[in-house]
PDB file of C-alpha atoms and ligand atoms in Angstrom:
ATOM      1  CA  UNK A   1      69.089 -82.121  11.393  1.00 43.00           C
ATOM      2  CA  UNK A   2      72.037 -81.169   9.268  1.00 45.00           C
ATOM      3  CA  UNK A   3      70.165 -82.084   6.087  1.00 50.00           C
ATOM      4  CA  UNK A   4      67.136 -80.008   7.162  1.00 49.00           C
ATOM      5  CA  UNK A   5      69.452 -77.067   7.723  1.00 46.00           C
ATOM      6  CA  UNK A   6      71.009 -77.575   4.320  1.00 45.00           C
ATOM      7  CA  UNK A   7      67.579 -77.845   2.703  1.00 48.00           C
ATOM      8  CA  UNK A   8      66.551 -74.565   4.350  1.00 45.00           C
ATOM      9  CA  UNK A   9      69.718 -72.838   3.157  1.00 43.00           C
ATOM     10  CA  UNK A  10      69.090 -74.091  -0.361  1.00 42.00           C
ATOM     11  CA  UNK A  11      65.438 -73.095  -0.135  1.00 43.00           C
ATOM     12  CA  UNK A  12      66.224 -69.522   0.884  1.00 43.00           C
ATOM     13  CA  UNK A  13      68.991 -69.341  -1.699  1.00 42.00           C
ATOM     14  CA  UNK A  14      66.397 -70.265  -4.321  1.00 42.00           C
ATOM     15  CA  UNK A  15      63.955 -67.613  -3.101  1.00 41.00           C
ATOM     16  CA  UNK A  16      66.765 -65.119  -3.098  1.00 39.00           C
ATOM     17  CA  UNK A  17      67.702 -66.032  -6.615  1.00 39.00           C
ATOM     18  CA  UNK A  18      64.121 -65.799  -7.726  1.00 37.00           C
ATOM     19  CA  UNK A  19      63.897 -62.272  -6.390  1.00 39.00           C
ATOM     20  CA  UNK A  20      67.232 -61.336  -7.888  1.00 38.00           C
ATOM     21  CA  UNK A  21      65.952 -62.374 -11.291  1.00 39.00           C
ATOM     22  CA  UNK A  22      63.074 -59.880 -11.029  1.00 40.00           C
ATOM     23  CA  UNK A  23      64.673 -56.483 -11.520  1.00 43.00           C
ATOM     24  CA  UNK A  24      62.797 -53.634  -9.880  1.00 47.00           C
ATOM     25  CA  UNK A  25      61.199 -52.377 -13.081  1.00 55.00           C
ATOM     26  CA  UNK A  26      59.457 -49.386 -11.624  1.00 62.00           C
ATOM     27  CA  UNK A  27      58.916 -47.237  -8.609  1.00 63.00           C
ATOM     28  CA  UNK A  28      56.222 -48.980  -6.585  1.00 59.00           C
ATOM     29  CA  UNK A  29      56.813 -51.206  -3.566  1.00 61.00           C
ATOM     30  CA  UNK A  30      55.942 -54.185  -5.748  1.00 70.00           C
ATOM     31  CA  UNK A  31      58.418 -53.188  -8.441  1.00 80.00           C
ATOM     32  CA  UNK A  32      55.545 -52.058 -10.640  1.00 94.00           C
ATOM     33  CA  UNK A  33      55.748 -49.006 -12.845  1.00 97.00           C
ATOM     34  CA  UNK A  34      53.124 -46.406 -11.937  1.00 98.00           C
ATOM     35  CA  UNK A  35      51.121 -44.074 -14.157  1.00 98.00           C
ATOM     36  CA  UNK A  36      48.210 -41.656 -13.829  1.00 98.00           C
ATOM     37  CA  UNK A  37      45.983 -41.347 -16.909  1.00 98.00           C
ATOM     38  CA  UNK A  38      44.576 -37.876 -17.648  1.00 98.00           C
ATOM     39  CA  UNK A  39      42.067 -37.233 -20.419  1.00 98.00           C
ATOM     40  CA  UNK A  40      41.630 -33.711 -21.824  1.00 98.00           C
ATOM     41  CA  UNK A  41      38.960 -31.822 -23.785  1.00 98.00           C
ATOM     42  CA  UNK A  42      35.843 -33.247 -22.139  1.00 98.00           C
ATOM     43  CA  UNK A  43      33.088 -33.923 -22.728  1.00 98.00           C
ATOM     44  CA  UNK A  44      34.336 -34.945 -26.197  1.00 98.00           C
ATOM     45  CA  UNK A  45      36.861 -33.741 -28.742  1.00 98.00           C
ATOM     46  CA  UNK A  46      35.261 -34.483 -32.128  1.00 96.00           C
ATOM     47  CA  UNK A  47      34.136 -32.712 -35.274  1.00 90.00           C
ATOM     48  CA  UNK A  48      31.167 -35.112 -35.416  1.00 90.00           C
ATOM     49  CA  UNK A  49      28.284 -33.300 -33.740  1.00 88.00           C
ATOM     50  CA  UNK A  50      25.697 -36.126 -33.402  1.00 94.00           C
ATOM     51  CA  UNK A  51      25.020 -36.799 -29.756  1.00 96.00           C
ATOM     52  CA  UNK A  52      24.942 -40.583 -30.280  1.00 97.00           C
ATOM     53  CA  UNK A  53      28.551 -40.398 -31.482  1.00 97.00           C
ATOM     54  CA  UNK A  54      29.588 -38.297 -28.494  1.00 97.00           C
ATOM     55  CA  UNK A  55      27.893 -40.785 -26.194  1.00 98.00           C
ATOM     56  CA  UNK A  56      29.688 -43.649 -27.966  1.00 98.00           C
ATOM     57  CA  UNK A  57      33.074 -41.991 -27.421  1.00 98.00           C
ATOM     58  CA  UNK A  58      32.328 -41.287 -23.755  1.00 98.00           C
ATOM     59  CA  UNK A  59      31.054 -44.776 -22.974  1.00 98.00           C
ATOM     60  CA  UNK A  60      33.873 -46.605 -24.764  1.00 98.00           C
ATOM     61  CA  UNK A  61      36.590 -44.542 -23.036  1.00 98.00           C
ATOM     62  CA  UNK A  62      34.986 -45.080 -19.635  1.00 98.00           C
ATOM     63  CA  UNK A  63      34.666 -48.809 -20.318  1.00 98.00           C
ATOM     64  CA  UNK A  64      38.373 -49.046 -21.215  1.00 98.00           C
ATOM     65  CA  UNK A  65      39.330 -47.161 -18.029  1.00 98.00           C
ATOM     66  CA  UNK A  66      37.165 -49.474 -15.927  1.00 98.00           C
ATOM     67  CA  UNK A  67      38.436 -52.632 -17.645  1.00 98.00           C
ATOM     68  CA  UNK A  68      41.939 -51.731 -16.535  1.00 98.00           C
ATOM     69  CA  UNK A  69      40.986 -50.286 -13.116  1.00 98.00           C
ATOM     70  CA  UNK A  70      42.250 -46.830 -14.008  1.00 98.00           C
ATOM     71  CA  UNK A  71      41.314 -44.046 -11.548  1.00 98.00           C
ATOM     72  CA  UNK A  72      41.268 -41.512 -14.380  1.00 98.00           C
ATOM     73  CA  UNK A  73      40.646 -37.774 -14.421  1.00 98.00           C
ATOM     74  CA  UNK A  74      38.968 -35.853 -17.244  1.00 98.00           C
ATOM     75  CA  UNK A  75      39.610 -32.157 -17.880  1.00 98.00           C
ATOM     76  CA  UNK A  76      36.598 -30.168 -19.044  1.00 98.00           C
ATOM     77  CA  UNK A  77      36.109 -27.312 -21.525  1.00 98.00           C
ATOM     78  CA  UNK A  78      32.731 -25.985 -20.366  1.00 98.00           C
ATOM     79  CA  UNK A  79      32.142 -23.954 -23.549  1.00 98.00           C
ATOM     80  CA  UNK A  80      31.251 -27.298 -25.154  1.00 97.00           C
ATOM     81  CA  UNK A  81      28.328 -27.709 -22.747  1.00 97.00           C
ATOM     82  CA  UNK A  82      26.401 -24.874 -24.410  1.00 97.00           C
ATOM     83  CA  UNK A  83      24.355 -24.902 -27.602  1.00 93.00           C
ATOM     84  CA  UNK A  84      23.224 -21.524 -28.920  1.00 93.00           C
ATOM     85  CA  UNK A  85      23.913 -20.018 -25.501  1.00 94.00           C
ATOM     86  CA  UNK A  86      21.812 -22.608 -23.660  1.00 97.00           C
ATOM     87  CA  UNK A  87      23.247 -25.209 -21.335  1.00 97.00           C
ATOM     88  CA  UNK A  88      22.773 -28.603 -23.013  1.00 97.00           C
ATOM     89  CA  UNK A  89      21.523 -31.225 -20.574  1.00 97.00           C
ATOM     90  CA  UNK A  90      22.775 -33.904 -22.961  1.00 97.00           C
ATOM     91  CA  UNK A  91      26.339 -32.608 -22.865  1.00 97.00           C
ATOM     92  CA  UNK A  92      26.179 -32.254 -19.072  1.00 98.00           C
ATOM     93  CA  UNK A  93      24.972 -35.880 -18.867  1.00 98.00           C
ATOM     94  CA  UNK A  94      28.223 -36.955 -20.542  1.00 98.00           C
ATOM     95  CA  UNK A  95      30.201 -35.341 -17.715  1.00 98.00           C
ATOM     96  CA  UNK A  96      27.915 -36.958 -15.166  1.00 98.00           C
ATOM     97  CA  UNK A  97      28.821 -40.341 -16.675  1.00 98.00           C
ATOM     98  CA  UNK A  98      32.464 -39.766 -15.756  1.00 98.00           C
ATOM     99  CA  UNK A  99      31.499 -39.169 -12.123  1.00 97.00           C
ATOM    100  CA  UNK A 100      29.052 -42.097 -12.076  1.00 97.00           C
ATOM    101  CA  UNK A 101      31.898 -44.326 -13.246  1.00 98.00           C
ATOM    102  CA  UNK A 102      34.165 -43.209 -10.419  1.00 97.00           C
ATOM    103  CA  UNK A 103      36.373 -40.813 -12.396  1.00 98.00           C
ATOM    104  CA  UNK A 104      37.485 -37.336 -11.327  1.00 98.00           C
ATOM    105  CA  UNK A 105      36.956 -34.065 -13.185  1.00 98.00           C
ATOM    106  CA  UNK A 106      39.247 -31.050 -13.507  1.00 98.00           C
ATOM    107  CA  UNK A 107      39.196 -27.616 -15.165  1.00 98.00           C
ATOM    108  CA  UNK A 108      40.758 -27.222 -18.640  1.00 98.00           C
ATOM    109  CA  UNK A 109      39.564 -23.629 -19.215  1.00 98.00           C
ATOM    110  CA  UNK A 110      36.159 -22.568 -20.554  1.00 98.00           C
ATOM    111  CA  UNK A 111      37.153 -22.045 -24.187  1.00 98.00           C
ATOM    112  CA  UNK A 112      40.499 -23.873 -24.351  1.00 98.00           C
ATOM    113  CA  UNK A 113      42.251 -20.488 -24.532  1.00 98.00           C
ATOM    114  CA  UNK A 114      45.899 -20.376 -25.553  1.00 98.00           C
ATOM    115  CA  UNK A 115      47.792 -18.463 -22.848  1.00 98.00           C
ATOM    116  CA  UNK A 116      50.443 -17.505 -25.413  1.00 98.00           C
ATOM    117  CA  UNK A 117      47.790 -15.428 -27.221  1.00 98.00           C
ATOM    118  CA  UNK A 118      45.724 -13.846 -24.432  1.00 98.00           C
ATOM    119  CA  UNK A 119      46.398 -11.565 -21.472  1.00 98.00           C
ATOM    120  CA  UNK A 120      46.489 -12.762 -17.882  1.00 98.00           C
ATOM    121  CA  UNK A 121      43.121 -11.102 -17.222  1.00 98.00           C
ATOM    122  CA  UNK A 122      41.482 -12.815 -20.215  1.00 98.00           C
ATOM    123  CA  UNK A 123      42.951 -16.112 -19.093  1.00 98.00           C
ATOM    124  CA  UNK A 124      41.726 -15.664 -15.511  1.00 98.00           C
ATOM    125  CA  UNK A 125      38.200 -15.098 -16.830  1.00 98.00           C
ATOM    126  CA  UNK A 126      38.467 -18.292 -18.882  1.00 98.00           C
ATOM    127  CA  UNK A 127      39.545 -20.285 -15.824  1.00 98.00           C
ATOM    128  CA  UNK A 128      36.636 -18.986 -13.712  1.00 98.00           C
ATOM    129  CA  UNK A 129      34.062 -19.376 -16.528  1.00 98.00           C
ATOM    130  CA  UNK A 130      35.329 -22.924 -16.947  1.00 98.00           C
ATOM    131  CA  UNK A 131      34.502 -24.135 -13.450  1.00 98.00           C
ATOM    132  CA  UNK A 132      30.797 -23.374 -12.981  1.00 98.00           C
ATOM    133  CA  UNK A 133      29.045 -26.564 -14.116  1.00 98.00           C
ATOM    134  CA  UNK A 134      31.879 -28.900 -13.133  1.00 98.00           C
ATOM    135  CA  UNK A 135      31.875 -27.472  -9.599  1.00 98.00           C
ATOM    136  CA  UNK A 136      28.143 -28.110  -9.318  1.00 97.00           C
ATOM    137  CA  UNK A 137      28.435 -31.696 -10.522  1.00 97.00           C
ATOM    138  CA  UNK A 138      31.321 -32.367  -8.150  1.00 97.00           C
ATOM    139  CA  UNK A 139      29.761 -30.745  -5.098  1.00 96.00           C
ATOM    140  CA  UNK A 140      26.640 -32.913  -5.557  1.00 96.00           C
ATOM    141  CA  UNK A 141      29.032 -35.830  -4.894  1.00 94.00           C
ATOM    142  CA  UNK A 142      30.813 -34.016  -2.045  1.00 94.00           C
ATOM    143  CA  UNK A 143      33.854 -33.637  -4.260  1.00 95.00           C
ATOM    144  CA  UNK A 144      35.944 -30.544  -4.775  1.00 96.00           C
ATOM    145  CA  UNK A 145      37.278 -29.138  -8.050  1.00 98.00           C
ATOM    146  CA  UNK A 146      40.982 -29.396  -7.387  1.00 98.00           C
ATOM    147  CA  UNK A 147      43.061 -29.546 -10.580  1.00 98.00           C
ATOM    148  CA  UNK A 148      43.740 -27.238 -13.507  1.00 98.00           C
ATOM    149  CA  UNK A 149      45.280 -28.425 -16.780  1.00 98.00           C
ATOM    150  CA  UNK A 150      46.650 -25.721 -19.111  1.00 98.00           C
ATOM    151  CA  UNK A 151      45.381 -26.006 -22.704  1.00 98.00           C
ATOM    152  CA  UNK A 152      48.330 -26.777 -25.036  1.00 98.00           C
ATOM    153  CA  UNK A 153      50.396 -27.085 -21.809  1.00 98.00           C
ATOM    154  CA  UNK A 154      51.112 -23.358 -22.206  1.00 98.00           C
ATOM    155  CA  UNK A 155      51.852 -22.035 -18.724  1.00 98.00           C
ATOM    156  CA  UNK A 156      53.130 -18.555 -19.632  1.00 98.00           C
ATOM    157  CA  UNK A 157      55.351 -17.219 -22.410  1.00 97.00           C
ATOM    158  CA  UNK A 158      56.937 -14.611 -20.127  1.00 97.00           C
ATOM    159  CA  UNK A 159      58.180 -14.825 -16.564  1.00 97.00           C
ATOM    160  CA  UNK A 160      55.590 -12.238 -15.536  1.00 98.00           C
ATOM    161  CA  UNK A 161      52.676 -14.185 -17.054  1.00 98.00           C
ATOM    162  CA  UNK A 162      53.910 -17.478 -15.665  1.00 98.00           C
ATOM    163  CA  UNK A 163      54.227 -16.178 -12.101  1.00 98.00           C
ATOM    164  CA  UNK A 164      50.923 -14.264 -12.253  1.00 98.00           C
ATOM    165  CA  UNK A 165      49.023 -17.387 -13.319  1.00 98.00           C
ATOM    166  CA  UNK A 166      50.719 -19.612 -10.728  1.00 98.00           C
ATOM    167  CA  UNK A 167      49.670 -17.123  -8.042  1.00 98.00           C
ATOM    168  CA  UNK A 168      46.101 -16.868  -9.347  1.00 98.00           C
ATOM    169  CA  UNK A 169      45.587 -20.643  -9.568  1.00 98.00           C
ATOM    170  CA  UNK A 170      46.938 -21.138  -6.047  1.00 98.00           C
ATOM    171  CA  UNK A 171      44.642 -18.393  -4.695  1.00 98.00           C
ATOM    172  CA  UNK A 172      41.653 -20.113  -6.302  1.00 98.00           C
ATOM    173  CA  UNK A 173      42.615 -23.401  -4.682  1.00 98.00           C
ATOM    174  CA  UNK A 174      43.842 -25.125  -7.826  1.00 98.00           C
ATOM    175  CA  UNK A 175      46.692 -27.548  -8.124  1.00 98.00           C
ATOM    176  CA  UNK A 176      48.351 -27.659 -11.535  1.00 98.00           C
ATOM    177  CA  UNK A 177      48.085 -31.006 -13.336  1.00 98.00           C
ATOM    178  CA  UNK A 178      51.459 -31.569 -15.023  1.00 98.00           C
ATOM    179  CA  UNK A 179      52.128 -34.019 -17.864  1.00 98.00           C
ATOM    180  CA  UNK A 180      55.246 -36.169 -18.082  1.00 98.00           C
ATOM    181  CA  UNK A 181      54.384 -38.430 -21.041  1.00 98.00           C
ATOM    182  CA  UNK A 182      53.578 -35.707 -23.561  1.00 97.00           C
ATOM    183  CA  UNK A 183      52.907 -36.912 -27.090  1.00 97.00           C
ATOM    184  CA  UNK A 184      51.305 -36.205 -30.467  1.00 97.00           C
ATOM    185  CA  UNK A 185      48.259 -38.413 -29.916  1.00 98.00           C
ATOM    186  CA  UNK A 186      46.169 -35.504 -31.216  1.00 97.00           C
ATOM    187  CA  UNK A 187      47.726 -35.888 -34.690  1.00 98.00           C
ATOM    188  CA  UNK A 188      46.810 -39.589 -34.736  1.00 98.00           C
ATOM    189  CA  UNK A 189      43.311 -38.624 -33.555  1.00 98.00           C
ATOM    190  CA  UNK A 190      42.879 -36.113 -36.384  1.00 98.00           C
ATOM    191  CA  UNK A 191      44.032 -38.687 -38.963  1.00 98.00           C
ATOM    192  CA  UNK A 192      41.738 -41.303 -37.420  1.00 98.00           C
ATOM    193  CA  UNK A 193      38.709 -39.037 -37.617  1.00 97.00           C
ATOM    194  CA  UNK A 194      39.468 -38.133 -41.248  1.00 97.00           C
ATOM    195  CA  UNK A 195      39.738 -41.848 -42.121  1.00 98.00           C
ATOM    196  CA  UNK A 196      36.423 -42.406 -40.289  1.00 97.00           C
ATOM    197  CA  UNK A 197      34.703 -39.648 -42.279  1.00 96.00           C
ATOM    198  CA  UNK A 198      36.039 -41.248 -45.466  1.00 97.00           C
ATOM    199  CA  UNK A 199      34.774 -44.654 -44.253  1.00 97.00           C
ATOM    200  CA  UNK A 200      38.297 -46.041 -44.725  1.00 98.00           C
ATOM    201  CA  UNK A 201      38.291 -48.796 -42.122  1.00 98.00           C
ATOM    202  CA  UNK A 202      41.632 -50.215 -43.335  1.00 98.00           C
ATOM    203  CA  UNK A 203      43.337 -46.883 -42.711  1.00 98.00           C
ATOM    204  CA  UNK A 204      41.571 -46.499 -39.346  1.00 98.00           C
ATOM    205  CA  UNK A 205      42.998 -49.815 -38.234  1.00 98.00           C
ATOM    206  CA  UNK A 206      46.471 -48.960 -39.523  1.00 98.00           C
ATOM    207  CA  UNK A 207      46.419 -45.657 -37.592  1.00 98.00           C
ATOM    208  CA  UNK A 208      45.058 -47.324 -34.438  1.00 98.00           C
ATOM    209  CA  UNK A 209      47.753 -50.001 -34.382  1.00 98.00           C
ATOM    210  CA  UNK A 210      50.493 -47.431 -35.074  1.00 98.00           C
ATOM    211  CA  UNK A 211      49.092 -45.293 -32.222  1.00 98.00           C
ATOM    212  CA  UNK A 212      49.478 -48.060 -29.625  1.00 98.00           C
ATOM    213  CA  UNK A 213      53.070 -48.777 -30.753  1.00 98.00           C
ATOM    214  CA  UNK A 214      53.933 -45.074 -30.794  1.00 98.00           C
ATOM    215  CA  UNK A 215      52.534 -44.472 -27.299  1.00 98.00           C
ATOM    216  CA  UNK A 216      54.597 -47.350 -25.921  1.00 98.00           C
ATOM    217  CA  UNK A 217      57.726 -45.915 -27.583  1.00 98.00           C
ATOM    218  CA  UNK A 218      56.997 -42.469 -26.081  1.00 98.00           C
ATOM    219  CA  UNK A 219      56.470 -44.025 -22.676  1.00 98.00           C
ATOM    220  CA  UNK A 220      59.778 -45.908 -22.949  1.00 98.00           C
ATOM    221  CA  UNK A 221      61.494 -42.671 -23.968  1.00 98.00           C
ATOM    222  CA  UNK A 222      60.241 -40.770 -20.912  1.00 98.00           C
ATOM    223  CA  UNK A 223      61.061 -43.703 -18.612  1.00 98.00           C
ATOM    224  CA  UNK A 224      64.618 -43.433 -19.936  1.00 98.00           C
ATOM    225  CA  UNK A 225      64.745 -39.649 -19.525  1.00 98.00           C
ATOM    226  CA  UNK A 226      63.497 -40.042 -15.967  1.00 97.00           C
ATOM    227  CA  UNK A 227      66.288 -42.524 -15.175  1.00 97.00           C
ATOM    228  CA  UNK A 228      68.886 -40.262 -16.783  1.00 97.00           C
ATOM    229  CA  UNK A 229      67.788 -37.336 -14.609  1.00 97.00           C
ATOM    230  CA  UNK A 230      67.009 -39.014 -11.280  1.00 96.00           C
ATOM    231  CA  UNK A 231      68.178 -42.628 -11.461  1.00 96.00           C
ATOM    232  CA  UNK A 232      64.699 -43.998 -10.993  1.00 96.00           C
ATOM    233  CA  UNK A 233      61.409 -44.158 -12.845  1.00 97.00           C
ATOM    234  CA  UNK A 234      59.087 -41.461 -11.617  1.00 98.00           C
ATOM    235  CA  UNK A 235      55.355 -41.814 -11.182  1.00 98.00           C
ATOM    236  CA  UNK A 236      54.349 -40.848 -14.713  1.00 98.00           C
ATOM    237  CA  UNK A 237      51.375 -38.729 -15.853  1.00 98.00           C
ATOM    238  CA  UNK A 238      50.020 -39.563 -19.304  1.00 98.00           C
ATOM    239  CA  UNK A 239      48.031 -37.100 -21.431  1.00 98.00           C
ATOM    240  CA  UNK A 240      45.422 -38.255 -23.936  1.00 98.00           C
ATOM    241  CA  UNK A 241      42.136 -36.752 -25.197  1.00 98.00           C
ATOM    242  CA  UNK A 242      38.451 -37.711 -25.183  1.00 98.00           C
ATOM    243  CA  UNK A 243      38.334 -38.583 -28.881  1.00 98.00           C
ATOM    244  CA  UNK A 244      37.245 -41.370 -31.187  1.00 98.00           C
ATOM    245  CA  UNK A 245      40.759 -42.784 -31.447  1.00 98.00           C
ATOM    246  CA  UNK A 246      40.736 -43.500 -27.727  1.00 98.00           C
ATOM    247  CA  UNK A 247      37.141 -44.756 -27.833  1.00 98.00           C
ATOM    248  CA  UNK A 248      38.448 -47.497 -30.121  1.00 98.00           C
ATOM    249  CA  UNK A 249      42.074 -47.910 -28.987  1.00 98.00           C
ATOM    250  CA  UNK A 250      42.375 -46.926 -25.310  1.00 98.00           C
ATOM    251  CA  UNK A 251      41.640 -50.510 -24.278  1.00 98.00           C
ATOM    252  CA  UNK A 252      44.540 -52.048 -26.250  1.00 98.00           C
ATOM    253  CA  UNK A 253      46.748 -49.118 -25.232  1.00 98.00           C
ATOM    254  CA  UNK A 254      46.108 -49.738 -21.523  1.00 98.00           C
ATOM    255  CA  UNK A 255      46.629 -53.492 -22.054  1.00 98.00           C
ATOM    256  CA  UNK A 256      50.008 -52.657 -23.605  1.00 98.00           C
ATOM    257  CA  UNK A 257      50.896 -50.526 -20.585  1.00 98.00           C
ATOM    258  CA  UNK A 258      49.868 -53.369 -18.263  1.00 97.00           C
ATOM    259  CA  UNK A 259      52.208 -55.636 -20.206  1.00 97.00           C
ATOM    260  CA  UNK A 260      54.910 -53.030 -19.665  1.00 97.00           C
ATOM    261  CA  UNK A 261      54.419 -53.617 -15.933  1.00 97.00           C
ATOM    262  CA  UNK A 262      52.324 -50.525 -15.237  1.00 98.00           C
ATOM    263  CA  UNK A 263      49.751 -50.156 -12.495  1.00 97.00           C
ATOM    264  CA  UNK A 264      47.406 -47.203 -12.778  1.00 98.00           C
ATOM    265  CA  UNK A 265      47.144 -44.627  -9.996  1.00 98.00           C
ATOM    266  CA  UNK A 266      45.215 -41.410  -9.382  1.00 98.00           C
ATOM    267  CA  UNK A 267      46.678 -38.027 -10.275  1.00 98.00           C
ATOM    268  CA  UNK A 268      46.798 -37.245  -6.552  1.00 98.00           C
ATOM    269  CA  UNK A 269      48.924 -40.323  -5.922  1.00 98.00           C
ATOM    270  CA  UNK A 270      51.231 -39.556  -8.856  1.00 98.00           C
ATOM    271  CA  UNK A 271      51.819 -36.089  -7.432  1.00 98.00           C
ATOM    272  CA  UNK A 272      53.135 -37.596  -4.160  1.00 98.00           C
ATOM    273  CA  UNK A 273      56.346 -38.366  -6.095  1.00 98.00           C
ATOM    274  CA  UNK A 274      58.878 -35.822  -4.835  1.00 97.00           C
ATOM    275  CA  UNK A 275      59.920 -35.176  -8.431  1.00 98.00           C
ATOM    276  CA  UNK A 276      56.885 -32.890  -8.769  1.00 98.00           C
ATOM    277  CA  UNK A 277      58.520 -30.486  -6.309  1.00 97.00           C
ATOM    278  CA  UNK A 278      61.467 -30.035  -8.706  1.00 96.00           C
ATOM    279  CA  UNK A 279      62.403 -26.540  -9.774  1.00 94.00           C
ATOM    280  CA  UNK A 280      60.885 -25.448 -13.099  1.00 96.00           C
ATOM    281  CA  UNK A 281      62.509 -22.301 -14.440  1.00 96.00           C
ATOM    282  CA  UNK A 282      61.454 -22.897 -18.053  1.00 96.00           C
ATOM    283  CA  UNK A 283      59.713 -19.935 -19.660  1.00 97.00           C
ATOM    284  CA  UNK A 284      58.681 -20.073 -23.299  1.00 95.00           C
ATOM    285  CA  UNK A 285      55.980 -20.627 -25.872  1.00 96.00           C
ATOM    286  CA  UNK A 286      56.391 -24.399 -26.072  1.00 96.00           C
ATOM    287  CA  UNK A 287      53.935 -26.776 -24.419  1.00 97.00           C
ATOM    288  CA  UNK A 288      56.302 -29.532 -23.351  1.00 97.00           C
ATOM    289  CA  UNK A 289      56.568 -32.424 -20.891  1.00 98.00           C
ATOM    290  CA  UNK A 290      57.403 -31.491 -17.321  1.00 98.00           C
ATOM    291  CA  UNK A 291      60.364 -33.884 -17.623  1.00 98.00           C
ATOM    292  CA  UNK A 292      61.696 -31.621 -20.404  1.00 98.00           C
ATOM    293  CA  UNK A 293      61.010 -28.515 -18.270  1.00 98.00           C
ATOM    294  CA  UNK A 294      62.945 -29.962 -15.335  1.00 98.00           C
ATOM    295  CA  UNK A 295      65.776 -31.109 -17.614  1.00 98.00           C
ATOM    296  CA  UNK A 296      66.068 -27.620 -19.138  1.00 97.00           C
ATOM    297  CA  UNK A 297      65.970 -26.113 -15.634  1.00 97.00           C
ATOM    298  CA  UNK A 298      68.940 -28.358 -14.756  1.00 97.00           C
ATOM    299  CA  UNK A 299      70.827 -26.988 -17.766  1.00 97.00           C
ATOM    300  CA  UNK A 300      70.472 -30.053 -20.021  1.00 97.00           C
ATOM    301  CA  UNK A 301      71.093 -29.308 -23.690  1.00 93.00           C
ATOM    302  CA  UNK A 302      70.418 -30.708 -27.214  1.00 92.00           C
ATOM    303  CA  UNK A 303      71.905 -34.193 -27.038  1.00 95.00           C
ATOM    304  CA  UNK A 304      70.078 -34.993 -23.808  1.00 97.00           C
ATOM    305  CA  UNK A 305      66.776 -34.834 -25.659  1.00 96.00           C
ATOM    306  CA  UNK A 306      67.807 -37.071 -28.571  1.00 96.00           C
ATOM    307  CA  UNK A 307      65.831 -40.135 -29.542  1.00 96.00           C
ATOM    308  CA  UNK A 308      62.296 -38.914 -28.909  1.00 96.00           C
ATOM    309  CA  UNK A 309      59.908 -40.961 -31.102  1.00 97.00           C
ATOM    310  CA  UNK A 310      58.217 -39.102 -33.968  1.00 97.00           C
ATOM    311  CA  UNK A 311      54.740 -39.499 -35.437  1.00 98.00           C
ATOM    312  CA  UNK A 312      54.914 -41.801 -38.502  1.00 98.00           C
ATOM    313  CA  UNK A 313      54.872 -39.899 -41.805  1.00 98.00           C
ATOM    314  CA  UNK A 314      51.719 -41.645 -43.073  1.00 98.00           C
ATOM    315  CA  UNK A 315      49.788 -40.420 -40.018  1.00 98.00           C
ATOM    316  CA  UNK A 316      50.995 -36.851 -40.562  1.00 98.00           C
ATOM    317  CA  UNK A 317      49.996 -37.152 -44.227  1.00 98.00           C
ATOM    318  CA  UNK A 318      46.450 -38.305 -43.480  1.00 98.00           C
ATOM    319  CA  UNK A 319      46.058 -35.675 -40.735  1.00 98.00           C
ATOM    320  CA  UNK A 320      47.592 -32.997 -42.998  1.00 97.00           C
ATOM    321  CA  UNK A 321      49.660 -31.901 -40.011  1.00 96.00           C
ATOM    322  CA  UNK A 322      53.436 -31.697 -39.958  1.00 95.00           C
ATOM    323  CA  UNK A 323      54.929 -32.511 -36.601  1.00 89.00           C
TER     324      UNK A 323
HETATM  325 ZN1  LIG B   1      43.124 -29.533 -24.495  1.00 73.67          ZN
END
């Protein structure tokens, strides 16, 4: 009897030890890190106009999302659905593919207007123009258009504009889709497309591999910032775009995130994190991560933001963009 008791004690001690060796790496009940993946500039962000290429980008991104069981959301610029003033059924079919593959759609403004450069009334028009087709597609599936993502993450360069837009979006039934893992993926994407046009497959591969490493470094940076501010890792929201870079490299990127102990969740689920109720008093021209906005609102200064990964110089050179 005594030996059974001792065996049980040892057994539970072992279990206990086993658990103790698994640090709670994230914020889920299972110790998993959690992330929502949001994809902007639908149907496709590309200078290549051929429909077959646009279809390729759409299908490859959707396949990567499905491979990793990502409940993704794509944000649409409806101006891209028109050719010479006519609604293009082909372009609309690309959006339909997102829905058919179980993804959500949100509004990203009709013409991708920059709120820093237009009036509130012009911006309101762009929001309303940007919802017509998407609303129709969603209502055919008994879904509602719920989220708005600001182009360039510009939410208002004056207090007056910021408040006016917040009020307008709320009145129209929109929830704002924030971003916590902001990044310069768009510079990599530009470089990648230039290398593609030049048929430089060696450079394409170099950029693609650097992209996956860079995105992991950015993610690690914002995990760290989150712990510095709140002592835990928040439910993160990643921003990427519907471009050729992600057609070819979203799959390895998501695999890397899996390896980093991430599970993928919907935007709605990410927004249940109480961090998204934090006060945001930031007003300015910059389109920055919500983590940065909250940090600035808490009075954090220069040194707090040190160590953010930069885009490699060779990528900036190929893209002809200085970060
Ligand atoms: Zn955009």
